[in-house]
Amino acid sequence: MLLPVKSPSFIMSLGEGATPLILTRRLNTHFGLHVLRIKDESRNPTLSFKDRGLCAAISKHLELGAEAFALPSAGNAAVSTSAYCAVAGVPAHIFMPEDTPQQFFNDCKMYGAVTHSTPGTISDSGRVMRQENGNWVDLSTTKEPYRVEGKKTLAFEIAEQLEWNVPDVIICPTGGGTALIGIWKGLEELEAIGLIGKERPRLYAAQSEGCAPVVAAFESNASTIKAWDNGQTQAYGLRVPSPFAGRLILAALRRSGGGAIAITESEIVPTRHFVAKMEGIDICPEAAVAIAGLRNLIESGMVDHDEDIVVLNTGAGVKYS
Ligand SMILES: Cc1ncc(COP(=O)(O)O)c(C=O)c1O
């Protein structure tokens, strides 16, 4: 049993996961790469990779007796929570920064969630949520264990889609770090049950220079992440000034032999449009950060042209338009 829910009756599935690992046909040639794949997480039920973690977490907490949920979110996790709470028929209380694109508020309300618009970043939304002190399970990123458990399925699927091999490199747009931590844990479990060997992909966290606390900590060889002041980026999911699981994020990056890369904010929109024109995929701004990060990694020689690369498209561009 690699996932936490024991009784199938508690699994609130909407058909999350099993997303395609798309072999690029033109972008790879443009970058001079042999193999570049995009794991297209926009195909999940609420159009982002958040569904993996929130399906697992909400299902498991229901099994443990939860009756209501709350979380601070940059947008995608909020929509996902709202949808899975709708399936379960339990209340969802959502706290989002007031400058989050309206579409995210609309989607949460459509699923029946109670939304709160708060000044500042996701950290401030979390503070407001905790002050309310409601009778709910707090689903804040990495403050409970089961969202990361759900994110392990990213590693399971990528390895399975490569016939139980791992790529050389995985690039994750990183905010709170659930994908990075989950992928690393998932690979360890695959090795423990003998489906892969000791080989690991190098994991890279991609962030915008507008809010890059993981990159700053990695580059200064720190073991914890210092809060980033006045974080601003249009890749809203990456505006996490103080990731709670800093130590785990840095450990996964270092143990994998990978690293962290920041790109300039002005690269985000052109990169998103470029990928759409080259591959027919409307990636989210966060994934544009990862693709621009890949370009920087190639130019700086940290990624070789003959390596097998996977980039996560963590969500759908359409929500931000
Ligand atoms: C589309 C998208 N990509 C990436 C991230 C960052 O994910 P994580 O917090 O797991 O690092 C988020 C988080 O909100 C997101 O919405």
GROMACS .gro file of C-alpha atoms and ligand atoms in nm:
model
  337
    1MET     CA    1   0.000   0.000   0.000
    2LEU     CA    2   0.172   0.315  -0.117
    3LEU     CA    3  -0.113   0.558  -0.047
    4PRO     CA    4  -0.264   0.636   0.295
    5VAL     CA    5  -0.641   0.574   0.266
    6LYS     CA    6  -0.736   0.230   0.402
    7SER     CA    7  -1.106   0.204   0.322
    8PRO     CA    8  -1.200   0.256  -0.047
    9SER     CA    9  -1.531   0.413   0.057
   10PHE     CA   10  -1.340   0.725   0.171
   11ILE     CA   11  -1.158   0.777  -0.161
   12MET     CA   12  -1.317   1.092  -0.310
   13SER     CA   13  -1.181   1.039  -0.658
   14LEU     CA   14  -1.265   1.262  -0.955
   15GLY     CA   15  -1.029   1.071  -1.186
   16GLU     CA   16  -0.711   1.260  -1.094
   17GLY     CA   17  -0.371   1.153  -1.225
   18ALA     CA   18  -0.283   0.936  -1.524
   19THR     CA   19  -0.182   1.252  -1.709
   20PRO     CA   20   0.017   1.230  -2.033
   21LEU     CA   21   0.395   1.254  -2.047
   22ILE     CA   22   0.421   1.435  -2.377
   23LEU     CA   23   0.734   1.398  -2.587
   24THR     CA   24   0.797   1.743  -2.732
   25ARG     CA   25   0.854   1.754  -3.105
   26ARG     CA   26   0.976   2.109  -3.164
   27LEU     CA   27   1.073   2.261  -2.829
   28ASN     CA   28   1.343   1.999  -2.779
   29THR     CA   29   1.494   2.081  -3.118
   30HIS     CA   30   1.479   2.452  -3.036
   31PHE     CA   31   1.676   2.391  -2.714
   32GLY     CA   32   1.909   2.142  -2.887
   33LEU     CA   33   1.789   1.866  -2.656
   34HIS     CA   34   1.766   1.500  -2.738
   35VAL     CA   35   1.461   1.422  -2.521
   36LEU     CA   36   1.233   1.676  -2.354
   37ARG     CA   37   0.901   1.566  -2.209
   38ILE     CA   38   0.621   1.768  -2.051
   39LYS     CA   39   0.415   1.598  -1.778
   40ASP     CA   40   0.086   1.772  -1.851
   41GLU     CA   41  -0.088   1.814  -1.518
   42SER     CA   42  -0.345   2.053  -1.665
   43ARG     CA   43  -0.542   1.736  -1.755
   44ASN     CA   44  -0.639   1.678  -1.392
   45PRO     CA   45  -1.008   1.723  -1.290
   46THR     CA   46  -0.970   2.085  -1.172
   47LEU     CA   47  -0.688   2.152  -1.420
   48SER     CA   48  -0.385   2.135  -1.191
   49PHE     CA   49  -0.149   1.896  -1.013
   50LYS     CA   50  -0.301   2.007  -0.682
   51ASP     CA   51  -0.573   1.744  -0.733
   52ARG     CA   52  -0.328   1.464  -0.657
   53GLY     CA   53  -0.242   1.596  -0.311
   54LEU     CA   54  -0.583   1.724  -0.216
   55CYS     CA   55  -0.768   1.410  -0.321
   56ALA     CA   56  -0.535   1.206  -0.098
   57ALA     CA   57  -0.542   1.452   0.193
   58ILE     CA   58  -0.917   1.515   0.200
   59SER     CA   59  -0.993   1.144   0.162
   60LYS     CA   60  -0.754   1.045   0.443
   61HIS     CA   61  -0.872   1.317   0.682
   62LEU     CA   62  -1.233   1.212   0.618
   63GLU     CA   63  -1.132   0.859   0.708
   64LEU     CA   64  -0.983   1.002   1.030
   65GLY     CA   65  -1.311   1.180   1.108
   66ALA     CA   66  -1.274   1.530   0.958
   67GLU     CA   67  -1.596   1.723   0.894
   68ALA     CA   68  -1.469   2.051   0.741
   69PHE     CA   69  -1.153   2.183   0.575
   70ALA     CA   70  -0.970   2.515   0.536
   71LEU     CA   71  -0.657   2.632   0.357
   72PRO     CA   72  -0.468   2.939   0.244
   73SER     CA   73  -0.396   2.913  -0.128
   74ALA     CA   74  -0.250   3.090  -0.429
   75GLY     CA   75  -0.544   2.963  -0.638
   76ASN     CA   76  -0.512   2.612  -0.776
   77ALA     CA   77  -0.510   2.433  -0.439
   78ALA     CA   78  -0.820   2.632  -0.344
   79VAL     CA   79  -1.016   2.517  -0.648
   80SER     CA   80  -0.904   2.161  -0.594
   81THR     CA   81  -1.002   2.164  -0.225
   82SER     CA   82  -1.340   2.313  -0.314
   83ALA     CA   83  -1.411   2.038  -0.568
   84TYR     CA   84  -1.307   1.747  -0.342
   85CYS     CA   85  -1.505   1.894  -0.049
   86ALA     CA   86  -1.804   1.914  -0.285
   87VAL     CA   87  -1.771   1.542  -0.366
   88ALA     CA   88  -1.749   1.465   0.006
   89GLY     CA   89  -2.036   1.702   0.092
   90VAL     CA   90  -1.835   1.887   0.358
   91PRO     CA   91  -1.761   2.262   0.395
   92ALA     CA   92  -1.446   2.419   0.244
   93HIS     CA   93  -1.314   2.753   0.376
   94ILE     CA   94  -1.071   2.917   0.134
   95PHE     CA   95  -0.834   3.207   0.211
   96MET     CA   96  -0.665   3.365  -0.094
   97PRO     CA   97  -0.463   3.683  -0.155
   98GLU     CA   98  -0.692   3.955  -0.288
   99ASP     CA   99  -0.492   3.989  -0.612
  100THR     CA  100  -0.544   3.621  -0.706
  101PRO     CA  101  -0.709   3.611  -1.054
  102GLN     CA  102  -1.088   3.630  -1.020
  103GLN     CA  103  -1.135   3.300  -1.202
  104PHE     CA  104  -1.002   3.113  -0.897
  105PHE     CA  105  -1.256   3.280  -0.665
  106ASN     CA  106  -1.535   3.208  -0.913
  107ASP     CA  107  -1.441   2.841  -0.941
  108CYS     CA  108  -1.427   2.792  -0.562
  109LYS     CA  109  -1.769   2.953  -0.521
  110MET     CA  110  -1.910   2.740  -0.800
  111TYR     CA  111  -1.808   2.428  -0.604
  112GLY     CA  112  -1.982   2.572  -0.296
  113ALA     CA  113  -1.679   2.686  -0.093
  114VAL     CA  114  -1.675   2.987   0.140
  115THR     CA  115  -1.403   3.223   0.012
  116HIS     CA  116  -1.209   3.494   0.197
  117SER     CA  117  -1.006   3.755   0.010
  118THR     CA  118  -0.707   3.870   0.218
  119PRO     CA  119  -0.439   4.141   0.173
  120GLY     CA  120  -0.076   4.036   0.113
  121THR     CA  121   0.064   3.696   0.016
  122ILE     CA  122  -0.037   3.338   0.095
  123SER     CA  123   0.151   3.370   0.428
  124ASP     CA  124  -0.087   3.652   0.527
  125SER     CA  125  -0.387   3.444   0.413
  126GLY     CA  126  -0.264   3.167   0.643
  127ARG     CA  127  -0.241   3.412   0.935
  128VAL     CA  128  -0.600   3.530   0.880
  129MET     CA  129  -0.717   3.168   0.858
  130ARG     CA  130  -0.547   3.074   1.186
  131GLN     CA  131  -0.694   3.383   1.361
  132GLU     CA  132  -1.043   3.262   1.264
  133ASN     CA  133  -0.960   2.939   1.448
  134GLY     CA  134  -1.250   2.747   1.289
  135ASN     CA  135  -1.351   2.391   1.357
  136TRP     CA  136  -1.179   2.250   1.050
  137VAL     CA  137  -0.878   2.051   0.936
  138ASP     CA  138  -0.602   2.288   0.820
  139LEU     CA  139  -0.476   2.173   0.478
  140SER     CA  140  -0.192   2.431   0.454
  141THR     CA  141   0.095   2.317   0.232
  142THR     CA  142   0.313   2.057   0.414
  143LYS     CA  143   0.151   2.128   0.754
  144GLU     CA  144  -0.030   1.796   0.729
  145PRO     CA  145   0.130   1.484   0.578
  146TYR     CA  146  -0.118   1.359   0.319
  147ARG     CA  147  -0.093   1.615   0.036
  148VAL     CA  148   0.269   1.508  -0.009
  149GLU     CA  149   0.153   1.144  -0.009
  150GLY     CA  150  -0.075   1.220  -0.304
  151LYS     CA  151   0.204   1.399  -0.488
  152LYS     CA  152   0.414   1.080  -0.478
  153THR     CA  153   0.194   0.956  -0.761
  154LEU     CA  154   0.380   1.198  -0.991
  155ALA     CA  155   0.695   0.992  -0.939
  156PHE     CA  156   0.506   0.664  -0.973
  157GLU     CA  157   0.355   0.772  -1.305
  158ILE     CA  158   0.668   0.921  -1.456
  159ALA     CA  159   0.866   0.604  -1.378
  160GLU     CA  160   0.586   0.382  -1.507
  161GLN     CA  161   0.550   0.586  -1.827
  162LEU     CA  162   0.924   0.541  -1.884
  163GLU     CA  163   0.888   0.163  -1.830
  164TRP     CA  164   1.027   0.179  -1.478
  165ASN     CA  165   1.317   0.404  -1.564
  166VAL     CA  166   1.376   0.753  -1.430
  167PRO     CA  167   1.468   1.057  -1.641
  168ASP     CA  168   1.802   1.236  -1.589
  169VAL     CA  169   1.636   1.560  -1.480
  170ILE     CA  170   1.296   1.674  -1.348
  171ILE     CA  171   1.224   2.047  -1.330
  172CYS     CA  172   0.950   2.153  -1.085
  173PRO     CA  173   0.810   2.503  -1.058
  174THR     CA  174   0.838   2.537  -0.680
  175GLY     CA  175   0.642   2.731  -0.420
  176GLY     CA  176   0.570   2.533  -0.104
  177GLY     CA  177   0.754   2.232  -0.244
  178THR     CA  178   0.494   1.953  -0.223
  179ALA     CA  179   0.576   1.822  -0.571
  180LEU     CA  180   0.951   1.812  -0.508
  181ILE     CA  181   0.918   1.645  -0.170
  182GLY     CA  182   0.652   1.405  -0.297
  183ILE     CA  183   0.851   1.303  -0.605
  184TRP     CA  184   1.160   1.236  -0.396
  185LYS     CA  185   0.963   1.025  -0.146
  186GLY     CA  186   0.782   0.843  -0.426
  187LEU     CA  187   1.110   0.743  -0.588
  188GLU     CA  188   1.244   0.609  -0.257
  189GLU     CA  189   0.932   0.396  -0.220
  190LEU     CA  190   0.962   0.265  -0.577
  191GLU     CA  191   1.316   0.155  -0.497
  192ALA     CA  192   1.203  -0.006  -0.170
  193ILE     CA  193   0.956  -0.228  -0.356
  194GLY     CA  194   1.206  -0.308  -0.630
  195LEU     CA  195   1.045  -0.127  -0.924
  196ILE     CA  196   1.347   0.099  -0.980
  197GLY     CA  197   1.708   0.082  -0.867
  198LYS     CA  198   1.926   0.339  -0.692
  199GLU     CA  199   1.926   0.580  -0.987
  200ARG     CA  200   1.757   0.917  -0.930
  201PRO     CA  201   1.676   1.214  -1.151
  202ARG     CA  202   1.841   1.543  -1.060
  203LEU     CA  203   1.559   1.758  -0.924
  204TYR     CA  204   1.560   2.131  -0.997
  205ALA     CA  205   1.334   2.389  -0.834
  206ALA     CA  206   1.240   2.677  -1.065
  207GLN     CA  207   1.132   3.014  -0.925
  208SER     CA  208   1.088   3.372  -1.043
  209GLU     CA  209   1.337   3.636  -0.931
  210GLY     CA  210   1.031   3.814  -0.787
  211CYS     CA  211   1.008   3.551  -0.512
  212ALA     CA  212   1.298   3.308  -0.498
  213PRO     CA  213   1.359   3.199  -0.136
  214VAL     CA  214   1.445   2.840  -0.234
  215VAL     CA  215   1.705   2.955  -0.488
  216ALA     CA  216   1.857   3.200  -0.239
  217ALA     CA  217   1.887   2.929   0.029
  218PHE     CA  218   2.026   2.673  -0.214
  219GLU     CA  219   2.286   2.912  -0.352
  220SER     CA  220   2.402   3.023  -0.008
  221ASN     CA  221   2.437   2.662   0.106
  222ALA     CA  222   2.188   2.720   0.386
  223SER     CA  223   2.003   2.434   0.553
  224THR     CA  224   1.685   2.635   0.610
  225ILE     CA  225   1.497   2.886   0.396
  226LYS     CA  226   1.485   3.253   0.499
  227ALA     CA  227   1.158   3.441   0.438
  228TRP     CA  228   1.158   3.649   0.116
  229ASP     CA  229   1.039   4.008   0.166
  230ASN     CA  230   0.771   4.155  -0.062
  231GLY     CA  231   0.745   3.852  -0.290
  232GLN     CA  232   0.582   3.943  -0.620
  233THR     CA  233   0.533   3.730  -0.930
  234GLN     CA  234   0.261   3.669  -1.185
  235ALA     CA  235   0.335   3.298  -1.137
  236TYR     CA  236   0.104   3.319  -0.834
  237GLY     CA  237   0.162   2.959  -0.722
  238LEU     CA  238   0.531   3.040  -0.672
  239ARG     CA  239   0.468   3.340  -0.448
  240VAL     CA  240   0.543   3.151  -0.128
  241PRO     CA  241   0.779   3.376   0.071
  242SER     CA  242   0.847   3.127   0.348
  243PRO     CA  243   0.797   2.760   0.256
  244PHE     CA  244   0.719   2.566   0.572
  245ALA     CA  245   0.910   2.253   0.461
  246GLY     CA  246   1.230   2.437   0.370
  247ARG     CA  247   1.462   2.171   0.509
  248LEU     CA  248   1.290   1.890   0.318
  249ILE     CA  249   1.295   2.089  -0.007
  250LEU     CA  250   1.668   2.165   0.022
  251ALA     CA  251   1.747   1.807   0.122
  252ALA     CA  252   1.564   1.665  -0.182
  253LEU     CA  253   1.741   1.906  -0.419
  254ARG     CA  254   2.085   1.833  -0.270
  255ARG     CA  255   2.047   1.458  -0.237
  256SER     CA  256   1.931   1.434  -0.597
  257GLY     CA  257   2.238   1.625  -0.719
  258GLY     CA  258   2.012   1.891  -0.868
  259GLY     CA  259   1.964   2.253  -0.768
  260ALA     CA  260   1.751   2.564  -0.793
  261ILE     CA  261   1.721   2.822  -1.068
  262ALA     CA  262   1.562   3.167  -1.083
  263ILE     CA  263   1.440   3.338  -1.400
  264THR     CA  264   1.342   3.697  -1.464
  265GLU     CA  265   0.976   3.792  -1.440
  266SER     CA  266   0.982   3.932  -1.795
  267GLU     CA  267   1.053   3.583  -1.935
  268ILE     CA  268   0.723   3.436  -1.813
  269VAL     CA  269   0.470   3.561  -2.069
  270PRO     CA  270   0.692   3.519  -2.379
  271THR     CA  271   0.789   3.168  -2.266
  272ARG     CA  272   0.426   3.069  -2.215
  273HIS     CA  273   0.334   3.195  -2.563
  274PHE     CA  274   0.639   3.029  -2.717
  275VAL     CA  275   0.550   2.688  -2.572
  276ALA     CA  276   0.191   2.727  -2.696
  277LYS     CA  277   0.317   2.800  -3.049
  278MET     CA  278   0.580   2.526  -3.047
  279GLU     CA  279   0.388   2.243  -2.880
  280GLY     CA  280   0.019   2.334  -2.878
  281ILE     CA  281   0.005   2.332  -2.495
  282ASP     CA  282  -0.126   2.633  -2.300
  283ILE     CA  283   0.104   2.598  -1.999
  284CYS     CA  284   0.048   2.792  -1.676
  285PRO     CA  285   0.281   3.082  -1.581
  286GLU     CA  286   0.445   2.860  -1.315
  287ALA     CA  287   0.542   2.605  -1.580
  288ALA     CA  288   0.671   2.890  -1.800
  289VAL     CA  289   0.909   2.961  -1.512
  290ALA     CA  290   1.026   2.598  -1.531
  291ILE     CA  291   1.077   2.610  -1.909
  292ALA     CA  292   1.267   2.940  -1.885
  293GLY     CA  293   1.467   2.779  -1.603
  294LEU     CA  294   1.551   2.489  -1.832
  295ARG     CA  295   1.687   2.734  -2.088
  296ASN     CA  296   1.912   2.885  -1.821
  297LEU     CA  297   2.026   2.541  -1.704
  298ILE     CA  298   2.124   2.446  -2.060
  299GLU     CA  299   2.304   2.777  -2.120
  300SER     CA  300   2.498   2.743  -1.797
  301GLY     CA  301   2.596   2.383  -1.878
  302MET     CA  302   2.409   2.233  -1.583
  303VAL     CA  303   2.194   2.026  -1.817
  304ASP     CA  304   2.345   1.842  -2.112
  305HIS     CA  305   2.196   1.825  -2.459
  306ASP     CA  306   2.181   1.445  -2.456
  307GLU     CA  307   1.997   1.417  -2.123
  308ASP     CA  308   1.643   1.295  -2.076
  309ILE     CA  309   1.444   1.587  -1.927
  310VAL     CA  310   1.095   1.611  -1.777
  311VAL     CA  311   0.931   1.946  -1.702
  312LEU     CA  312   0.607   1.961  -1.503
  313ASN     CA  313   0.326   2.168  -1.651
  314THR     CA  314   0.158   2.203  -1.315
  315GLY     CA  315  -0.162   2.373  -1.432
  316ALA     CA  316  -0.368   2.525  -1.709
  317GLY     CA  317  -0.285   2.864  -1.858
  318VAL     CA  318  -0.652   2.934  -1.926
  319LYS     CA  319  -0.723   3.013  -1.560
  320TYR     CA  320  -0.486   3.309  -1.569
  321SER     CA  321  -0.602   3.466  -1.898
  322LIG     C1  322   0.028   2.592  -1.109
  322LIG     C2  323   0.117   2.577  -0.989
  322LIG     N1  324   0.243   2.536  -1.009
  322LIG     C3  325   0.330   2.522  -0.906
  322LIG     C4  326   0.290   2.552  -0.777
  322LIG     C5  327   0.388   2.531  -0.664
  322LIG     O1  328   0.365   2.408  -0.607
  322LIG     P1  329   0.428   2.365  -0.468
  322LIG     O2  330   0.367   2.455  -0.366
  322LIG     O3  331   0.390   2.224  -0.453
  322LIG     O4  332   0.575   2.386  -0.477
  322LIG     C6  333   0.159   2.593  -0.751
  322LIG     C7  334   0.113   2.621  -0.614
  322LIG     O5  335   0.018   2.690  -0.590
  322LIG     C8  336   0.070   2.607  -0.861
  322LIG     O6  337  -0.057   2.648  -0.843
   0.00000   0.00000   0.00000
